[in-house]
Amino acid sequence: MDILVFLENQQGTLHRISREAVVAAQEFAREPGLSVAAFWLGTLPPGVAEELNALGVAEWIQVSSPVLNDYSADGYTAAFCELIRQEQPRYIFMGHSYRVRDFVPRVSTRLNRPFISDVIHFAWKEQGPVFTKQIFNAKMVTDMQAQGDGPVLVSFQAAAFSEEKLAAGSPAAREMTLDLPADIVRSRAEEPFQEETGGVDLTAADLIVSIGRGIGKKENIPLAQALADKMGAELGSSRPLVDAGWMPPQRQVGSSGQSVAPKLYFALGISGAIQHVIGMKGSKNVVAINKDPEAPIFEIADYGVVGDILELIPLLTEALPG
Amino acid sequence: MKIGVLIKQVPGSEASLRILPDHSWIDESTLEFEMNESDSYALEEALQIVEREGDGEVVAISMGPEPRTTKVLREALAKGAHRAIHIVESPPYEIDPLLVGHIIKNAIAEEHFDLLFSGLQSNDLSQGQTGLVVGELLGMNTATLVMATEMQDDHIRVKRELEGRWFQWVTIPLPAVLTIQSGINQPRYPSLKGIMGAKKKEIRIVPKETVLPEVEKTQSFGSIYIPQKEKKTVMIEGDATTVVQKLVDVFKHEIKIL
């Protein structure tokens, strides 16, 4: 098989980012006519087999080993290396999830083959495929290329490919048992848990005024709160303000916070790093104010203002009808 | 307890970046570089562990050119790192995480760290791999996206961030590599005493040429460019009063929320 797609188990379901990786593989395979298979590590939760049986791939492989029943970086690294040794794929595609970040660099090291991470786009060129990646906080992009012979590991950014384009099919199913010694897992994991959300539900908000680093200091946050109050909006924030302890974690929008889709997302002093954009790109309207004309938030804003939020927020609060 | 911290120098988050005419890299001549954000959290966590344990050493490690690398290492020393290792690299910079990992491994292998920290990812290339590559090459255990640490004799128990606001405690034996998530702590500012003292601390110089590995490059990039805009953004221009009036009009007539 030319391409193997990693199907990730997210709390007992097929991770959405894996469906997007299958879409990437289907599109990548089309022009050169490559074959695509997919694989699942460990036991299958109820309902997942039915979904895998309808994926538009040639076959899917259920990879079993006692060390794969629960996730560990040690177990997954060993399983990836062994699977790649046995199947000899040219490419291994996956979503750029937190789990993939946790162990795939180790697979890459063990195989001495590249891990081209967080890719947003690919193109077939004369010299082979190039994989486009954002650099400098998404202000720029570059085309990555693998060197040398052997398998290439590629992870795709969340939402870079749309799961709505997923082609259906009726793949063959295969079971594979890996003989991995139990003592390779040196970590001991406890039960996952969620932290208290404090009763704030940004996902239900129609209007969100959201602030980022541009707010400057904690003492300026009441300015934004006053604007939000006047608009009848909830106050959200990007991660740096939560990290700094200025805003509570339950108000954080982004890949490590909440995903929101309000009628208006008013981004104030938010640069628009991808981790943030993932959490708000579903908004119906995005209005952004930022003093940096190159801020990536303007890539996705419907309306943009290049300016100083500390000057504009009080004026706007004043001008809005009460 | 001996802790190494991998630190990268990156352009400041507010810096205005310009691409070189040949599109090979950004123009660094006018840029201010600073300590990569998540690396500063990693350094702080290392300092706090040594303070909690009441014993140990923190070694700051950075690879890059003069003078910016020395500046960032001096900052780490001023904050409390005991000494530093500077792997001196001049452009063109190595960007293959495997090669970078091999170079760093060669430069630090003899240190035999109990713990090696790095930030989750750098704000320039954001590959998020170097720390894990070094750890794997040195046969260390690994944990990523760490949001809290607890020492337990020859183990470390860490709180890992999962997706969607889930967390999980994981215990791994030492020696171990951790990648530290932003927000784990409140990084300190250097004190005046710290800044003065930093000048006397050792920075071991390791020319990159002396620690080059025998492995081949596995990935490379071509030119860099500004991404094409996907969405048509209406830019609202004018003085502050005009902008505010136009915004109110947009809210009222276009988005219809007033």
XYZ file of C-alpha atoms in Angstrom, chain A:
322
model
C 0.000 0.000 0.000
C 1.359 3.463 -0.893
C -0.345 5.514 1.809
C -1.360 4.429 5.295
C -3.679 6.731 7.247
C -3.621 6.660 11.054
C -7.174 6.497 12.412
C -7.050 7.985 15.872
C -9.208 6.904 18.787
C -10.586 10.014 20.505
C -12.532 9.036 23.639
C -13.944 5.962 21.918
C -14.789 7.561 18.570
C -12.969 8.106 15.286
C -11.235 11.477 15.637
C -12.582 14.031 13.181
C -9.012 15.005 12.319
C -8.456 11.424 11.077
C -11.389 11.688 8.667
C -9.763 14.876 7.374
C -6.467 12.968 6.979
C -8.306 10.337 4.907
C -9.616 13.159 2.683
C -6.045 14.455 2.313
C -4.891 10.943 1.359
C -7.705 10.489 -1.154
C -6.853 13.791 -2.844
C -3.091 13.170 -2.648
C -3.466 9.696 -4.221
C -5.659 10.763 -7.126
C -3.167 12.293 -9.558
C -0.343 9.733 -9.303
C -2.822 6.882 -8.785
C -1.582 5.747 -5.374
C -3.313 3.174 -3.155
C -4.646 4.162 0.275
C -5.218 2.034 3.363
C -6.009 3.051 6.936
C -5.234 1.557 10.336
C -6.625 1.599 13.850
C -4.494 0.795 16.901
C -5.991 -1.308 19.714
C -9.484 -2.561 20.425
C -12.452 -1.163 18.501
C -15.047 0.734 20.530
C -18.708 0.023 19.654
C -19.866 1.576 16.380
C -16.406 2.437 15.045
C -16.109 -0.673 12.810
C -19.260 0.376 10.897
C -17.744 3.772 10.191
C -14.424 2.253 9.076
C -16.270 -0.201 6.812
C -17.656 2.754 4.845
C -14.365 4.668 4.358
C -13.238 5.254 0.784
C -9.953 3.332 1.130
C -8.740 -0.023 -0.242
C -8.554 -1.649 3.185
C -8.415 -0.910 6.860
C -6.250 -2.755 9.334
C -7.025 -3.327 12.970
C -3.673 -3.554 14.737
C -3.804 -5.483 18.012
C -1.397 -5.809 20.883
C -1.946 -5.758 24.644
C 0.197 -2.594 24.827
C -2.225 -0.763 22.527
C -5.367 -1.112 24.630
C -4.620 2.198 26.349
C -2.660 5.022 24.770
C 1.003 5.407 25.640
C 3.730 7.168 23.664
C 5.969 4.120 24.195
C 3.400 1.624 22.890
C 2.260 3.718 19.937
C 5.863 4.496 18.904
C 6.763 0.805 18.867
C 3.552 -0.153 17.025
C 4.044 2.526 14.348
C 7.629 1.420 13.720
C 6.673 -2.251 13.480
C 3.639 -1.594 11.268
C 5.743 0.548 8.914
C 8.440 -2.151 8.807
C 5.892 -4.796 7.847
C 3.714 -2.770 5.445
C 6.429 -0.611 3.805
C 4.180 2.369 2.966
C 5.616 5.387 1.141
C 3.577 7.815 3.219
C 1.904 7.735 6.612
C -0.782 10.421 6.884
C -2.426 11.599 10.094
C -4.108 14.578 11.716
C -1.868 16.937 13.694
C -3.548 16.087 16.993
C -2.134 16.444 20.488
C -1.584 12.675 20.529
C 0.310 12.695 17.232
C 2.549 15.442 18.607
C 3.196 13.265 21.642
C 4.760 10.275 19.920
C 5.301 10.706 16.155
C 8.593 12.644 16.555
C 9.879 9.518 18.338
C 8.771 7.303 15.424
C 10.543 9.672 13.058
C 13.723 9.466 15.151
C 13.651 5.684 15.416
C 13.155 5.259 11.658
C 15.443 8.181 10.804
C 12.750 9.369 8.414
C 11.118 12.815 8.275
C 7.998 13.907 10.113
C 6.576 16.827 8.116
C 4.189 18.299 10.646
C 1.108 20.534 10.676
C 0.719 20.655 6.891
C -2.071 22.770 5.356
C -1.723 21.924 1.667
C 0.206 19.734 -0.769
C 1.092 19.862 -4.466
C 2.661 17.376 -6.858
C 5.687 18.908 -8.551
C 8.215 17.485 -10.992
C 10.552 16.542 -8.166
C 7.753 14.936 -6.165
C 5.254 16.178 -3.615
C 5.710 19.376 -1.617
C 3.880 19.962 1.655
C 2.961 23.517 2.601
C 3.419 24.521 6.210
C 2.797 27.757 8.082
C 5.792 29.366 9.764
C 6.299 32.457 11.950
C 2.863 32.138 13.570
C 1.108 31.701 10.224
C 2.441 34.998 8.889
C 4.311 33.049 6.205
C 4.287 29.677 4.530
C 6.897 27.401 2.997
C 6.948 24.166 1.010
C 8.548 21.206 2.779
C 10.060 18.318 0.881
C 11.248 14.938 2.094
C 14.806 13.886 1.276
C 16.219 10.400 0.866
C 14.454 7.064 0.441
C 11.904 5.514 2.730
C 8.603 6.305 4.385
C 7.521 9.897 5.039
C 5.343 10.837 8.027
C 2.955 13.727 7.350
C 0.469 15.341 9.739
C -2.255 17.728 8.580
C -3.535 20.743 10.464
C -7.080 20.508 11.840
C -9.632 21.719 9.268
C -7.023 22.043 6.492
C -9.111 19.445 4.648
C -12.882 19.274 4.934
C -14.383 16.034 6.207
C -17.413 16.829 4.052
C -15.335 15.783 1.038
C -14.754 12.316 2.478
C -15.362 9.741 -0.274
C -17.174 6.592 0.849
C -16.287 3.050 -0.166
C -16.361 -0.550 0.958
C -12.856 -1.432 2.076
C -11.560 -4.860 2.988
C -10.921 -5.325 6.710
C -7.820 -7.061 8.037
C -6.557 -7.901 11.490
C -2.914 -7.739 12.400
C -1.382 -8.759 15.712
C 1.916 -7.212 16.726
C 4.240 -9.022 19.075
C 5.351 -6.163 21.325
C 6.775 -6.880 24.780
C 4.646 -5.462 27.618
C 7.641 -3.853 29.353
C 8.214 -1.336 26.541
C 5.554 0.838 28.192
C 7.486 2.679 30.882
C 4.829 5.275 31.697
C 1.846 4.897 34.009
C -1.226 6.913 33.015
C -4.142 7.864 35.267
C -7.752 8.445 34.180
C -8.313 11.517 31.996
C -10.391 14.262 33.613
C -11.986 17.600 32.697
C -11.555 20.787 34.673
C -14.443 22.797 36.102
C -15.845 25.210 33.503
C -17.313 27.637 36.041
C -20.687 27.922 34.329
C -19.524 30.025 31.367
C -20.689 28.623 28.040
C -19.204 30.632 25.213
C -20.512 28.084 22.698
C -24.054 29.328 23.346
C -23.175 33.023 22.926
C -24.530 34.941 19.927
C -22.011 37.728 20.246
C -18.456 37.382 21.497
C -16.016 40.205 22.146
C -12.646 38.492 22.367
C -9.359 39.955 23.478
C -5.722 39.008 22.883
C -2.256 40.212 23.723
C -3.059 43.625 22.241
C -4.986 44.463 25.420
C -1.533 45.201 26.853
C -2.115 44.749 30.563
C -4.616 43.248 32.961
C -5.825 46.698 34.043
C -7.195 47.293 30.505
C -9.546 44.296 30.564
C -12.453 46.281 32.143
C -12.456 48.452 28.974
C -13.226 45.366 26.895
C -15.711 44.112 29.480
C -17.574 47.437 29.292
C -17.785 47.114 25.504
C -19.007 43.515 25.775
C -21.644 44.571 28.328
C -22.879 47.385 26.104
C -23.161 44.989 23.147
C -24.752 42.221 25.221
C -21.795 39.997 24.321
C -19.753 37.445 26.244
C -16.082 38.227 26.779
C -13.672 35.654 25.324
C -9.908 35.583 25.041
C -6.933 33.996 23.350
C -4.587 31.691 25.191
C -1.777 34.104 26.168
C -4.113 36.059 28.482
C -5.186 32.840 30.196
C -1.554 31.742 30.513
C -0.743 35.090 32.090
C -3.559 34.580 34.619
C -5.455 37.669 33.364
C -8.473 35.739 32.081
C -10.093 32.538 33.431
C -9.503 29.373 31.335
C -13.205 28.863 30.658
C -13.204 32.045 28.557
C -10.452 30.799 26.268
C -11.305 30.242 22.609
C -9.144 27.914 20.536
C -7.855 24.397 20.130
C -7.101 24.107 23.845
C -10.219 26.065 24.851
C -13.733 26.323 23.463
C -14.894 26.137 19.850
C -17.452 28.837 19.171
C -19.672 29.834 16.243
C -21.409 33.119 17.200
C -23.182 35.541 14.881
C -20.378 38.037 15.554
C -16.843 37.333 16.722
C -15.197 40.666 17.483
C -11.449 40.001 17.772
C -9.586 42.773 19.579
C -5.808 42.663 19.596
C -5.799 38.992 18.610
C -3.091 38.095 16.096
C -4.923 34.997 14.852
C -2.531 32.130 15.547
C -3.941 28.898 14.153
C -4.556 27.482 17.641
C -6.972 30.356 18.168
C -8.500 30.352 14.686
C -9.450 26.671 14.978
C -11.793 27.644 17.803
C -13.603 30.525 16.045
C -13.465 29.964 12.283
C -17.091 28.805 12.344
C -18.250 32.321 13.338
C -20.824 33.859 10.950
C -19.099 37.247 10.977
C -15.600 38.128 12.108
C -14.588 41.728 12.782
C -10.975 42.282 13.797
C -8.977 45.204 15.111
C -5.219 44.818 15.291
C -2.367 47.261 15.049
C -0.313 44.849 12.906
C -1.573 44.973 9.287
C 0.090 41.582 8.675
C -1.704 39.843 11.562
C -3.138 36.529 10.291
C -6.520 37.376 11.864
C -7.116 39.601 8.809
C -6.914 36.462 6.640
C -10.221 35.292 8.046
C -11.914 38.554 9.055
C -14.923 39.880 7.145
C -14.168 43.406 8.364
C -10.781 44.619 9.524
C -9.406 47.717 11.185
C -5.695 48.408 11.503
C -5.570 50.423 14.689
C -5.021 50.687 18.404
C -7.716 48.828 20.372
C -6.990 50.828 23.512
C -7.956 53.986 21.656
C -10.893 52.484 19.751
C -12.599 50.386 22.455
C -13.688 53.318 24.688
C -14.802 55.370 21.670
C -16.843 52.455 20.337
C -18.405 51.741 23.733
C -19.411 55.401 23.867
C -20.796 55.430 20.302
C -22.931 52.298 20.598
C -26.582 52.911 21.361
C -27.291 52.039 24.991
